[in-house]
Amino acid sequence: MHTAIRPALVLTAALVLGPALPQTAAAHGHNLEVVITGHRNGHVLTTVTWENDGDPVDEQVAALVSAVSTDGRRSAGPWKLVRGARPTDWTTAEALPAGIWKVTVAAGQPALGHAERQLTVAAVPSPPASSVPGGTAATPAPTPPGSRETSPVPETSPSTNRSAAQDEDEDERTWGPWLTTVGLAVASLAGAAAGIWIRRRRGGRR
């Protein structure tokens, strides 16, 4: 903004927002110290104090905030300043959109004040799809055609093999002696029967 336009802005602010209060200006000085400190999510942040002693302004500060993009294609405002968290803090209820802006503040009450600064407002990143209402979560990749899903074959643990071998050893130890006894008994009976049969044949020949 050209230097010749600055007095016109201050004069316009003074006419629109009202005349300065002579009693207050006489106590603290005749001008306001306006400083543009930055922005918060596009809301212009400023401090306004009395130029002579740096005291905060107790009265309502009437100031207009306007902005022009660096390429001259967009403009914003004029907006009014509203009080912030501290007595010296003033901000705007409206927010600048993303871009690089040349911001001007012109105060007209309770005294005259002026400030300029270039501010860069970054674009707000889009939230991820998972956090957007109605968004879909990521799904697993489909199985390629012609392929089959196979279940893993359970492995036989060494403990299972050892248990089966132990069972076979126990069966052999349990049934082995019994089978041997039965075999001996059968053989004895067969021998006795054969002896009786032989003796009978010999007795019949006599």
Coordinates of N, CA and C in Angstrom, one line a residue:
M1 N 0.9 -1.2 0.0 CA 0.0 0.0 0.0 C 0.9 1.2 0.0
H2 N 0.6 2.2 -0.8 CA 1.4 3.4 -1.0 C 1.4 4.2 0.3
T3 N 2.5 5.0 0.5 CA 2.6 5.8 1.7 C 1.5 6.9 1.8
A4 N 1.1 7.4 0.6 CA 0.1 8.4 0.6 C -1.3 7.9 1.0
I5 N -1.5 6.6 1.0 CA -2.8 6.1 1.3 C -2.9 6.0 2.8
R6 N -1.8 5.8 3.6 CA -1.9 5.6 5.0 C -2.6 6.7 5.8
P7 N -2.3 8.0 5.6 CA -3.1 9.0 6.3 C -4.6 8.9 5.9
A8 N -4.9 8.5 4.7 CA -6.3 8.4 4.3 C -7.0 7.3 5.1
L9 N -6.3 6.2 5.3 CA -6.9 5.1 6.1 C -7.1 5.5 7.5
V10 N -6.1 6.2 8.1 CA -6.2 6.6 9.5 C -7.4 7.6 9.6
L11 N -7.5 8.5 8.7 CA -8.5 9.5 8.7 C -9.9 8.9 8.5
T12 N -10.0 7.9 7.6 CA -11.2 7.2 7.5 C -11.6 6.4 8.7
A13 N -10.7 5.8 9.4 CA -11.0 5.1 10.7 C -11.4 6.1 11.7
A14 N -10.8 7.2 11.7 CA -11.3 8.2 12.7 C -12.7 8.7 12.5
L15 N -13.0 8.9 11.2 CA -14.3 9.4 10.9 C -15.4 8.3 11.1
V16 N -15.1 7.0 10.8 CA -16.0 6.0 10.9 C -16.2 5.5 12.3
L17 N -15.1 5.4 13.0 CA -15.2 4.8 14.4 C -15.4 5.9 15.5
G18 N -15.3 7.1 15.2 CA -15.6 8.2 16.2 C -14.4 9.0 16.5
P19 N -14.5 10.2 17.1 CA -13.4 11.1 17.4 C -12.7 10.5 18.6
A20 N -11.4 11.0 18.7 CA -10.6 10.6 19.9 C -11.1 11.3 21.1
L21 N -10.7 10.7 22.3 CA -11.1 11.4 23.6 C -10.0 12.3 24.0
P22 N -10.1 13.5 24.1 CA -9.0 14.4 24.4 C -8.5 14.2 25.8
Q23 N -9.4 13.9 26.8 CA -8.9 13.8 28.2 C -7.9 12.6 28.3
T24 N -8.3 11.4 27.7 CA -7.4 10.3 27.7 C -6.1 10.5 27.0
A25 N -6.2 11.1 25.8 CA -5.0 11.4 25.0 C -4.1 12.3 25.8
A26 N -4.6 13.2 26.5 CA -3.7 14.2 27.3 C -3.0 13.4 28.4
A27 N -3.6 12.4 29.0 CA -3.0 11.7 30.1 C -1.9 10.7 29.6
H28 N -2.1 10.1 28.5 CA -1.1 9.0 28.0 C -0.3 9.4 26.8
G29 N -0.7 10.5 26.1 CA -0.1 10.9 24.9 C -1.2 11.0 23.8
H30 N -0.8 11.4 22.6 CA -1.8 11.7 21.6 C -1.9 10.6 20.5
N31 N -1.1 9.5 20.7 CA -1.1 8.5 19.6 C -1.1 7.1 20.3
L32 N -1.5 6.1 19.6 CA -1.5 4.7 20.0 C -0.3 4.0 19.3
E33 N 0.3 3.1 20.0 CA 1.3 2.2 19.5 C 0.7 0.9 19.1
V34 N 0.5 0.7 17.8 CA -0.2 -0.6 17.3 C 0.9 -1.4 16.6
V35 N 1.0 -2.7 17.1 CA 2.0 -3.6 16.6 C 1.2 -4.9 16.1
I36 N 1.4 -5.3 14.9 CA 0.9 -6.6 14.4 C 1.9 -7.7 14.8
T37 N 1.5 -8.6 15.7 CA 2.5 -9.6 16.3 C 2.4 -10.9 15.5
G38 N 1.4 -11.1 14.7 CA 1.3 -12.4 13.9 C -0.2 -12.7 13.7
H39 N -0.4 -14.0 13.7 CA -1.8 -14.5 13.5 C -1.9 -15.9 14.2
R40 N -3.2 -16.2 14.5 CA -3.5 -17.6 15.0 C -4.6 -18.2 14.2
N41 N -4.2 -19.1 13.3 CA -5.2 -19.8 12.4 C -5.9 -18.7 11.6
G42 N -5.1 -17.7 11.1 CA -5.7 -16.7 10.3 C -6.2 -15.5 11.0
H43 N -6.4 -15.5 12.3 CA -6.9 -14.4 13.1 C -5.7 -13.5 13.4
V44 N -5.9 -12.2 12.9 CA -4.8 -11.3 13.1 C -4.6 -10.9 14.6
L45 N -3.3 -11.0 15.0 CA -3.0 -10.7 16.4 C -2.2 -9.3 16.5
T46 N -2.6 -8.5 17.4 CA -2.0 -7.2 17.6 C -1.9 -6.8 19.1
T47 N -1.0 -5.9 19.4 CA -0.9 -5.3 20.7 C -1.2 -3.8 20.5
V48 N -1.9 -3.2 21.4 CA -2.3 -1.8 21.3 C -2.0 -1.2 22.7
T49 N -1.1 -0.2 22.7 CA -0.7 0.5 23.9 C -0.6 2.0 23.6
W50 N -0.5 2.8 24.7 CA -0.2 4.2 24.5 C 1.2 4.4 24.1
E51 N 1.4 5.3 23.1 CA 2.7 5.5 22.6 C 3.7 6.0 23.6
N52 N 3.3 7.0 24.4 CA 4.2 7.6 25.3 C 4.7 6.8 26.5
D53 N 3.8 6.1 27.2 CA 4.1 5.3 28.4 C 4.0 3.8 28.3
G54 N 3.4 3.3 27.2 CA 3.3 1.9 27.0 C 2.2 1.3 27.8
D55 N 1.3 2.1 28.4 CA 0.2 1.5 29.2 C -0.8 0.9 28.3
P56 N -1.5 -0.1 28.8 CA -2.6 -0.7 28.0 C -3.8 0.3 27.8
V57 N -4.6 0.2 26.8 CA -5.7 1.1 26.6 C -6.9 0.5 27.3
D58 N -7.4 1.3 28.3 CA -8.6 0.8 29.0 C -9.9 1.0 28.2
E59 N -9.9 2.0 27.4 CA -11.1 2.2 26.6 C -11.2 1.2 25.5
Q60 N -12.4 1.2 24.9 CA -12.6 0.4 23.7 C -11.8 1.0 22.5
V61 N -10.9 0.1 21.9 CA -10.1 0.5 20.8 C -11.0 0.3 19.5
A62 N -11.1 1.4 18.8 CA -11.8 1.3 17.5 C -10.8 1.3 16.4
A63 N -10.6 0.2 15.7 CA -9.6 0.1 14.7 C -10.2 -0.8 13.6
L64 N -9.7 -0.5 12.4 CA -10.1 -1.3 11.2 C -8.9 -2.1 10.7
V65 N -9.1 -3.4 10.4 CA -8.1 -4.3 9.9 C -8.5 -4.7 8.4
S66 N -7.6 -4.4 7.5 CA -7.8 -4.8 6.1 C -6.5 -5.5 5.6
A67 N -6.7 -6.4 4.6 CA -5.6 -7.1 4.1 C -5.8 -7.3 2.5
V68 N -4.6 -7.3 1.9 CA -4.6 -7.5 0.4 C -3.5 -8.6 0.1
S69 N -3.8 -9.5 -0.7 CA -2.9 -10.5 -1.1 C -1.7 -9.9 -1.8
T70 N -0.5 -10.5 -1.8 CA 0.7 -10.0 -2.4 C 0.5 -9.9 -3.9
D71 N -0.3 -10.7 -4.5 CA -0.5 -10.6 -6.0 C -1.6 -9.6 -6.3
G72 N -2.3 -9.0 -5.3 CA -3.3 -8.0 -5.6 C -4.6 -8.6 -6.1
R73 N -4.8 -9.9 -6.1 CA -6.0 -10.4 -6.6 C -7.1 -10.6 -5.5
R74 N -6.7 -10.7 -4.3 CA -7.7 -10.9 -3.2 C -7.6 -9.8 -2.1
S75 N -8.7 -9.6 -1.5 CA -8.7 -8.6 -0.3 C -9.6 -9.2 0.8
A76 N -9.4 -8.7 2.0 CA -10.2 -9.1 3.1 C -10.4 -7.9 4.0
G77 N -11.5 -7.9 4.7 CA -11.8 -6.8 5.6 C -12.6 -5.7 4.9
P78 N -12.8 -4.5 5.5 CA -12.2 -4.2 6.9 C -13.0 -4.9 8.0
W79 N -12.2 -5.3 9.0 CA -12.7 -6.0 10.2 C -12.3 -5.1 11.4
K80 N -13.1 -5.3 12.5 CA -12.9 -4.6 13.7 C -12.0 -5.4 14.6
L81 N -11.2 -4.7 15.5 CA -10.4 -5.4 16.5 C -11.2 -5.7 17.7
V82 N -11.0 -6.8 18.3 CA -11.7 -7.2 19.6 C -10.7 -7.6 20.6
R83 N -11.0 -7.5 21.9 CA -10.0 -7.7 22.9 C -9.6 -9.2 23.0
G84 N -8.3 -9.4 23.3 CA -7.8 -10.7 23.5 C -7.7 -11.1 24.9
A85 N -6.7 -12.0 25.2 CA -6.6 -12.5 26.6 C -6.0 -11.5 27.6
R86 N -5.1 -10.7 27.1 CA -4.4 -9.7 28.0 C -4.9 -8.3 27.6
P87 N -4.7 -7.4 28.6 CA -5.2 -6.0 28.3 C -4.6 -5.4 27.1
T88 N -3.4 -5.8 26.7 CA -2.8 -5.1 25.5 C -3.0 -5.9 24.2
D89 N -3.7 -7.1 24.3 CA -3.9 -7.9 23.2 C -5.2 -7.6 22.5
W90 N -5.2 -7.5 21.2 CA -6.4 -7.3 20.4 C -6.2 -8.2 19.1
T91 N -7.4 -8.7 18.7 CA -7.4 -9.6 17.5 C -8.6 -9.4 16.7
T92 N -8.8 -10.3 15.7 CA -10.0 -10.2 14.8 C -10.8 -11.4 15.0
A93 N -12.1 -11.2 15.0 CA -13.1 -12.4 15.1 C -13.0 -13.2 13.7
E94 N -12.7 -12.5 12.7 CA -12.7 -13.2 11.4 C -11.2 -13.7 11.1
A95 N -11.1 -14.6 10.2 CA -9.8 -15.2 9.9 C -9.4 -15.0 8.4
L96 N -8.2 -14.8 8.2 CA -7.7 -14.7 6.8 C -7.6 -16.1 6.2
P97 N -7.9 -16.3 4.9 CA -7.7 -17.6 4.3 C -6.3 -17.8 4.0
A98 N -5.9 -19.0 3.5 CA -4.5 -19.3 3.2 C -4.0 -18.4 2.2
G99 N -2.7 -18.0 2.3 CA -2.1 -17.1 1.4 C -1.1 -16.2 2.1
I100 N -0.5 -15.3 1.3 CA 0.4 -14.3 1.8 C -0.3 -12.9 1.7
W101 N -0.4 -12.3 2.8 CA -1.2 -11.1 2.9 C -0.4 -9.9 3.5
K102 N -0.7 -8.7 2.9 CA -0.2 -7.5 3.5 C -1.3 -6.9 4.3
V103 N -1.1 -6.9 5.7 CA -2.2 -6.5 6.6 C -1.9 -5.1 7.1
T104 N -3.0 -4.3 7.2 CA -2.9 -3.0 7.7 C -4.0 -2.8 8.8
V105 N -3.5 -2.1 9.9 CA -4.4 -1.8 11.0 C -4.4 -0.3 11.2
A106 N -5.6 0.3 11.1 CA -5.7 1.8 11.3 C -6.7 2.0 12.5
A107 N -6.2 2.6 13.5 CA -6.9 2.9 14.7 C -7.4 4.4 14.7
G108 N -8.6 4.6 15.2 CA -9.1 6.0 15.2 C -9.6 6.4 16.6
Q109 N -9.7 5.5 17.5 CA -10.2 5.8 18.9 C -9.7 4.8 19.9
P110 N -9.2 5.3 21.0 CA -9.3 6.7 21.6 C -8.3 7.6 21.1
A111 N -7.4 7.1 20.2 CA -6.4 8.0 19.5 C -6.0 7.3 18.2
L112 N -5.2 8.0 17.5 CA -4.8 7.5 16.2 C -3.6 6.5 16.3
G113 N -3.6 5.5 15.4 CA -2.5 4.5 15.4 C -2.6 3.8 14.1
H114 N -1.4 3.2 13.7 CA -1.3 2.6 12.4 C -0.2 1.5 12.5
A115 N -0.4 0.4 11.8 CA 0.6 -0.7 11.7 C 0.4 -1.4 10.4
E116 N 1.5 -2.0 9.9 CA 1.5 -2.8 8.7 C 2.4 -3.9 8.8
R117 N 2.1 -5.1 8.2 CA 2.9 -6.3 8.3 C 2.5 -7.3 7.3
Q118 N 3.4 -8.1 6.8 CA 3.1 -9.2 5.9 C 2.9 -10.4 6.7
L119 N 1.8 -11.2 6.5 CA 1.5 -12.4 7.2 C 1.3 -13.5 6.2
T120 N 1.9 -14.7 6.5 CA 1.7 -15.9 5.7 C 0.8 -16.9 6.4
V121 N -0.4 -17.2 5.9 CA -1.3 -18.1 6.5 C -1.3 -19.4 5.7
A122 N -0.9 -20.5 6.4 CA -0.8 -21.8 5.7 C -2.1 -22.4 5.6
A123 N -2.3 -23.3 4.6 CA -3.5 -24.0 4.4 C -3.7 -25.1 5.4
V124 N -4.9 -25.3 5.9 CA -5.2 -26.4 6.9 C -5.1 -27.7 6.2
P125 N -4.3 -28.7 6.6 CA -4.2 -30.0 6.0 C -5.5 -30.7 6.1
S126 N -5.8 -31.5 5.1 CA -7.1 -32.3 5.1 C -6.9 -33.5 6.1
P127 N -7.9 -33.9 6.9 CA -7.8 -35.0 7.8 C -7.7 -36.3 7.0
P128 N -7.0 -37.3 7.6 CA -7.0 -38.6 6.9 C -8.4 -39.3 6.7
A129 N -8.5 -40.2 5.8 CA -9.8 -40.8 5.5 C -10.4 -41.5 6.6
S130 N -9.5 -42.1 7.5 CA -10.0 -42.9 8.6 C -10.7 -42.0 9.7
S131 N -10.3 -40.7 9.8 CA -10.9 -39.9 10.8 C -12.1 -39.1 10.3
V132 N -12.3 -39.1 8.9 CA -13.5 -38.4 8.4 C -14.7 -39.2 8.6
P133 N -15.8 -38.6 9.1 CA -17.1 -39.4 9.4 C -17.5 -40.0 8.1
G134 N -17.8 -41.3 8.1 CA -18.3 -42.0 7.0 C -17.1 -42.6 6.1
G135 N -15.9 -42.3 6.6 CA -14.7 -42.8 5.8 C -14.6 -44.3 6.0
T136 N -13.9 -44.9 5.1 CA -13.7 -46.4 5.1 C -12.3 -46.7 5.6
A137 N -12.2 -47.7 6.4 CA -10.9 -48.2 6.8 C -10.2 -49.0 5.7
A138 N -8.9 -49.1 5.8 CA -8.2 -49.8 4.8 C -8.6 -51.3 4.9
T139 N -8.8 -51.9 3.7 CA -9.1 -53.3 3.6 C -8.0 -54.1 3.1
P140 N -7.9 -55.4 3.5 CA -6.7 -56.2 3.0 C -6.8 -56.4 1.5
A141 N -5.6 -56.6 0.9 CA -5.6 -56.9 -0.5 C -6.3 -58.2 -0.9
P142 N -7.0 -58.2 -2.0 CA -7.7 -59.4 -2.4 C -6.7 -60.5 -2.8
T143 N -7.1 -61.7 -2.7 CA -6.3 -62.9 -3.1 C -6.3 -62.9 -4.7
P144 N -5.1 -63.1 -5.3 CA -5.0 -63.1 -6.8 C -5.8 -64.3 -7.3
P145 N -6.4 -64.2 -8.5 CA -7.2 -65.3 -9.1 C -6.3 -66.5 -9.3
G146 N -6.9 -67.7 -9.1 CA -6.1 -68.9 -9.3 C -5.3 -69.4 -8.1
S147 N -5.2 -68.5 -7.1 CA -4.5 -68.9 -5.9 C -5.5 -69.4 -4.8
R148 N -5.0 -70.3 -4.0 CA -5.8 -70.8 -2.9 C -5.1 -70.6 -1.6
E149 N -6.0 -70.3 -0.6 CA -5.4 -70.1 0.7 C -5.3 -71.5 1.4
T150 N -4.2 -71.8 1.9 CA -4.0 -73.1 2.6 C -3.8 -72.8 4.1
S151 N -4.3 -73.7 4.8 CA -4.1 -73.6 6.3 C -2.8 -74.2 6.6
P152 N -2.1 -73.7 7.5 CA -0.8 -74.3 7.9 C -0.9 -75.7 8.5
V153 N 0.0 -76.6 8.1 CA -0.1 -77.9 8.7 C 0.5 -78.0 10.0
P154 N -0.2 -78.4 11.0 CA 0.4 -78.5 12.4 C 1.6 -79.4 12.5
E155 N 2.6 -78.9 13.1 CA 3.8 -79.7 13.3 C 3.7 -80.6 14.5
T156 N 4.2 -81.8 14.4 CA 4.2 -82.7 15.5 C 5.4 -82.4 16.4
S157 N 5.1 -82.1 17.6 CA 6.2 -81.7 18.5 C 7.0 -82.9 18.9
P158 N 8.2 -82.7 19.3 CA 9.1 -83.8 19.7 C 8.5 -84.5 20.9
S159 N 7.8 -83.7 21.8 CA 7.2 -84.4 23.0 C 6.2 -85.4 22.6
T160 N 5.4 -85.1 21.5 CA 4.4 -86.1 21.0 C 5.1 -87.4 20.5
N161 N 6.2 -87.2 19.8 CA 6.9 -88.4 19.3 C 7.4 -89.2 20.4
R162 N 8.0 -88.6 21.4 CA 8.6 -89.3 22.6 C 7.5 -90.0 23.3
S163 N 6.3 -89.4 23.4 CA 5.2 -90.0 24.2 C 4.7 -91.3 23.5
A164 N 4.6 -91.3 22.1 CA 4.2 -92.5 21.4 C 5.2 -93.6 21.5
A165 N 6.5 -93.2 21.5 CA 7.6 -94.3 21.6 C 7.5 -94.9 23.0
Q166 N 7.3 -94.0 24.0 CA 7.2 -94.5 25.4 C 6.0 -95.5 25.5
D167 N 4.9 -95.2 24.9 CA 3.7 -96.0 25.0 C 4.0 -97.4 24.3
E168 N 4.7 -97.4 23.2 CA 5.1 -98.7 22.6 C 6.0 -99.5 23.5
D169 N 6.9 -98.9 24.1 CA 7.8 -99.6 25.0 C 7.0 -100.2 26.2
E170 N 6.1 -99.4 26.7 CA 5.3 -99.9 27.9 C 4.4 -101.0 27.5
D171 N 3.8 -101.0 26.2 CA 3.0 -102.1 25.8 C 3.9 -103.4 25.6
E172 N 5.1 -103.2 25.1 CA 5.9 -104.4 25.0 C 6.3 -105.0 26.3
R173 N 6.6 -104.1 27.3 CA 7.0 -104.6 28.6 C 5.8 -105.3 29.3
T174 N 4.6 -104.8 29.0 CA 3.4 -105.3 29.7 C 2.9 -106.7 29.1
W175 N 2.9 -106.7 27.7 CA 2.4 -107.9 27.1 C 3.4 -109.0 26.8
G176 N 4.7 -108.6 26.7 CA 5.7 -109.6 26.4 C 5.8 -110.7 27.4
P177 N 5.9 -110.5 28.7 CA 6.0 -111.7 29.6 C 4.7 -112.5 29.6
W178 N 3.6 -111.9 29.4 CA 2.3 -112.7 29.4 C 2.2 -113.6 28.2
L179 N 2.7 -113.1 27.0 CA 2.6 -113.9 25.8 C 3.6 -115.1 26.0
T180 N 4.8 -114.8 26.6 CA 5.8 -115.9 26.8 C 5.2 -117.0 27.7
T181 N 4.5 -116.6 28.8 CA 3.9 -117.6 29.7 C 2.9 -118.4 29.0
V182 N 2.0 -117.8 28.2 CA 1.0 -118.5 27.5 C 1.6 -119.5 26.5
G183 N 2.7 -119.1 25.9 CA 3.3 -120.0 24.9 C 3.9 -121.2 25.6
L184 N 4.5 -121.0 26.7 CA 5.1 -122.1 27.4 C 4.0 -123.1 27.9
A185 N 2.9 -122.5 28.4 CA 1.8 -123.4 28.9 C 1.3 -124.2 27.7
V186 N 1.1 -123.6 26.6 CA 0.5 -124.3 25.4 C 1.5 -125.4 25.0
A187 N 2.8 -125.1 25.0 CA 3.8 -126.1 24.6 C 3.8 -127.3 25.6
S188 N 3.7 -127.0 26.9 CA 3.7 -128.1 27.9 C 2.5 -129.0 27.7
L189 N 1.3 -128.4 27.5 CA 0.1 -129.2 27.3 C 0.2 -130.1 26.1
A190 N 0.8 -129.5 25.0 CA 0.9 -130.2 23.8 C 1.9 -131.4 24.0
G191 N 3.0 -131.2 24.8 CA 3.9 -132.3 25.1 C 3.3 -133.4 25.9
A192 N 2.5 -133.0 26.9 CA 1.8 -134.0 27.8 C 0.8 -134.8 27.0
A193 N 0.1 -134.2 26.1 CA -0.9 -134.9 25.3 C -0.2 -135.9 24.3
A194 N 0.9 -135.4 23.8 CA 1.7 -136.3 22.9 C 2.2 -137.5 23.7
G195 N 2.7 -137.4 24.9 CA 3.2 -138.5 25.7 C 2.1 -139.5 26.0
I196 N 0.9 -139.0 26.4 CA -0.2 -139.9 26.7 C -0.6 -140.7 25.4
W197 N -0.6 -140.0 24.3 CA -1.1 -140.7 23.1 C -0.1 -141.8 22.7
I198 N 1.2 -141.5 22.9 CA 2.3 -142.5 22.6 C 2.1 -143.8 23.5
R199 N 1.9 -143.5 24.8 CA 1.8 -144.6 25.7 C 0.6 -145.5 25.4
R200 N -0.5 -144.9 25.0 CA -1.7 -145.7 24.7 C -1.5 -146.6 23.5
R201 N -0.8 -146.1 22.5 CA -0.5 -146.9 21.3 C 0.4 -148.1 21.6
R202 N 1.4 -147.8 22.5 CA 2.3 -148.9 22.9 C 1.5 -150.0 23.7
G203 N 0.6 -149.5 24.6 CA -0.2 -150.5 25.3 C -1.1 -151.3 24.5
G204 N -1.6 -150.7 23.4 CA -2.5 -151.4 22.5 C -1.8 -152.5 21.7
R205 N -0.5 -152.3 21.4 CA 0.2 -153.3 20.6 C 0.5 -154.5 21.5
R206 N 0.6 -154.5 22.7 CA 0.9 -155.6 23.5 C -0.3 -156.5 23.6

